[in-house]
Short mmCIF file of C-alpha atoms in Angstrom, two decimals:
data_model
loop_
_atom_site.label_atom_id
_atom_site.label_comp_id
_atom_site.label_asym_id
_atom_site.label_seq_id
_atom_site.Cartn_x
_atom_site.Cartn_y
_atom_site.Cartn_z
CA MET C 46 0.15 0.07 -0.14
CA THR C 47 1.26 3.60 -0.91
CA HIS C 48 2.14 5.62 1.83
CA ILE C 49 -0.65 7.97 -0.08
CA ALA C 50 -3.41 5.22 0.51
CA GLY C 51 -2.64 3.86 3.70
CA LEU C 52 -2.93 7.76 4.88
CA ILE C 53 -6.48 7.69 3.16
CA VAL C 54 -7.86 4.64 4.93
CA VAL C 55 -6.45 5.97 8.47
CA LEU C 56 -8.28 9.20 7.75
CA LEU C 57 -11.44 8.07 6.45
CA LEU C 58 -11.68 5.32 9.78
CA SER C 59 -10.90 7.91 11.74
CA PHE C 60 -13.48 9.88 10.90
CA ALA C 61 -16.12 7.52 10.98
CA SER C 62 -15.26 6.93 14.65
CA ALA C 63 -14.86 10.41 15.21
CA SER C 64 -18.60 10.98 13.85
CA GLN C 65 -20.34 8.61 15.32
CA GLY C 66 -21.92 9.48 18.26
CA ILE C 67 -20.62 13.22 18.68
CA GLU C 68 -23.92 16.32 18.26
CA MET C 69 -22.23 18.87 16.69
CA SER C 70 -23.61 22.57 18.34
CA GLU C 71 -25.29 25.02 15.81
CA TYR C 72 -21.73 26.83 16.25
CA GLN C 73 -19.95 23.68 15.29
CA GLN C 74 -22.16 22.01 12.38
CA GLU C 75 -21.14 26.37 10.94
CA ILE C 76 -18.38 25.82 10.54
CA MET C 77 -18.38 22.32 9.12
CA ASN C 78 -20.63 23.65 6.83
CA ARG C 79 -18.14 26.70 5.81
CA ARG C 80 -15.19 24.33 5.84
CA VAL C 81 -16.82 22.13 3.84
CA SER C 82 -18.01 24.98 1.56
CA GLU C 83 -14.72 26.30 1.50
CA ALA C 84 -13.41 23.07 0.77
CA ARG C 85 -15.30 22.87 -2.42
CA ALA C 86 -15.18 26.36 -4.19
CA LEU C 87 -11.02 26.06 -3.61
CA TRP C 88 -11.47 22.60 -5.42
CA ASN C 89 -13.15 23.87 -8.55
CA THR C 90 -10.24 26.78 -8.23
CA MET C 91 -7.60 24.13 -8.19
CA GLU C 92 -9.28 22.02 -11.12
CA SER C 93 -9.71 25.11 -13.63
CA GLU C 94 -6.07 25.68 -12.40
CA GLY C 95 -4.69 22.23 -13.50
CA PHE C 96 -4.58 19.88 -10.17
CA THR C 97 -6.33 16.25 -11.49
CA PRO C 98 -6.41 13.45 -8.80
CA LYS C 99 -3.17 12.59 -10.45
CA THR C 100 -1.94 15.32 -9.02
CA VAL C 101 0.66 15.35 -6.08
CA ALA C 102 0.12 17.79 -3.89
CA ALA C 103 1.29 19.39 0.29
CA LEU C 104 -1.32 19.67 2.50
CA ASP C 105 -0.68 22.84 5.24
CA PHE C 106 -3.10 23.15 8.03
CA VAL C 107 -3.73 25.31 10.59
CA PHE C 108 -6.47 24.96 13.93
CA PHE C 109 -6.04 27.22 16.83
CA SER C 110 -7.17 26.37 19.93
CA LYS C 111 -7.34 27.90 23.79
CA SER C 112 -6.46 25.52 25.79
CA GLU C 113 -2.78 24.96 25.14
CA ASN C 114 -2.89 21.10 26.83
CA GLU C 115 -6.10 19.75 24.22
CA ALA C 116 -3.83 21.41 21.07
CA LYS C 117 -1.27 19.31 22.54
CA GLU C 118 -2.78 15.91 22.54
CA LEU C 119 -4.76 17.11 18.85
CA ILE C 120 -0.91 17.16 17.88
CA GLU C 121 -0.44 13.78 19.34
CA GLN C 122 -4.01 12.13 17.81
CA LEU C 123 -2.44 13.67 14.84
CA SER C 124 1.29 13.01 15.17
CA GLU C 125 1.43 9.93 12.97
CA ASN C 126 0.55 11.49 9.34
CA TYR C 127 1.56 15.20 9.79
CA SER C 128 4.18 16.66 11.15
CA LEU C 129 2.99 19.78 13.41
CA GLU C 130 3.98 22.96 16.00
CA LEU C 131 2.28 24.47 18.79
CA VAL C 132 2.76 27.90 18.24
CA PRO C 133 1.29 31.03 20.32
CA ALA C 134 -0.96 33.10 18.34
CA SER C 135 -0.93 36.97 17.53
CA GLU C 136 -4.22 37.05 19.63
CA LYS C 137 -3.71 36.89 23.30
CA ASP C 138 -4.86 33.03 25.60
CA TYR C 139 -5.07 31.13 22.01
CA VAL C 140 -2.45 29.05 20.36
CA LEU C 141 -1.80 27.46 16.66
CA ILE C 142 -1.40 24.48 15.76
CA LYS C 143 0.05 24.04 12.34
CA GLY C 144 0.53 20.80 10.72
CA THR C 145 1.82 20.01 6.58
CA THR C 146 1.70 16.46 5.39
CA ARG C 147 5.81 17.59 3.84
CA PRO C 148 8.10 16.47 2.72
CA TYR C 149 5.51 14.25 1.78
CA GLY C 150 3.15 14.57 -1.11
CA ASN C 151 -0.64 12.93 -1.77
CA GLU C 152 -3.16 12.55 -4.64
CA PHE C 153 -6.91 12.69 -3.78
CA THR C 154 -10.07 12.61 -5.22
CA PHE C 155 -12.44 15.00 -4.88
CA GLU C 156 -14.57 12.38 -2.25
CA GLN C 157 -11.08 12.07 0.12
CA TRP C 158 -10.50 16.36 -0.62
CA LEU C 159 -13.83 16.63 1.35
CA SER C 160 -13.54 13.51 4.00
CA TRP C 161 -10.05 14.78 4.73
CA VAL C 162 -11.51 18.58 5.29
CA GLU C 163 -14.99 16.64 7.48
CA PHE C 164 -12.28 14.42 9.61
CA MET C 165 -10.04 17.44 10.08
CA VAL C 166 -12.64 19.95 11.67
CA SER C 167 -14.02 16.86 13.38
CA VAL C 168 -11.15 16.08 14.80
CA GLY C 169 -10.93 19.41 15.88
CA PHE C 170 -13.64 20.22 17.42
CA SER C 171 -12.93 16.60 19.53
CA HIS C 172 -10.11 18.09 20.67
CA ASN C 173 -11.76 21.77 21.56
CA ALA C 174 -9.60 23.20 18.26
CA VAL C 175 -11.09 24.75 15.27
CA PHE C 176 -9.07 23.67 11.99
CA SER C 177 -8.97 27.16 10.84
CA THR C 178 -6.66 27.42 7.16
CA TRP C 179 -5.28 24.79 4.77
CA SER C 180 -3.65 25.26 1.81
CA VAL C 181 -2.57 22.85 -1.38
CA TYR C 182 0.71 23.30 -3.02
CA ALA C 183 1.30 21.05 -6.36
CA PRO C 184 5.15 20.94 -6.48
CA SER C 185 4.54 19.76 -9.99
CA SER C 186 3.37 23.49 -11.40
CA LYS C 187 5.19 25.60 -8.20
CA THR C 188 1.28 26.78 -7.49
CA THR C 189 -0.76 26.98 -3.75
CA TRP C 190 -4.13 27.45 -3.33
CA SER C 191 -5.68 28.02 -0.10
CA SER C 192 -8.75 29.06 1.77
CA GLU C 193 -8.45 31.64 2.48
CA SER C 194 -8.38 32.96 -0.94
CA ILE C 195 -12.07 31.55 -0.01
CA ASP C 196 -14.88 33.61 1.11
CA VAL C 197 -18.15 31.73 1.60
CA GLN C 198 -20.67 32.68 3.32
#
């Protein structure tokens, strides 16, 4: 099994177990809906600029949290598949969890992409953190696409 296939299986299984029995608050559901909408819009932009399911890409992402201890637990949970670091946020009383798949790249379909975003939102909530932003970098074209460029309501 390739690195990416193994990663996708782990992510899908983790998402399935994370989503069972967890009831989201209205705020959390709003965040989930926003992130999924951003993921759909970003995918459309990526596709229009040449991204395909065969494009190898690195994923970079950020969570924010008010709890350093829970942020460390999130890092521990995700550390098997990502390189992560805990950094102070510019806003008082917050920390950031920054992560990446680098130096590894991944190939993924639209369905896998949406599942990854949903998993990241859910796993963040399970540690009282919010999956905030992410970007996709395709080394072959030296192109970066960022969720920060997407404006959905």
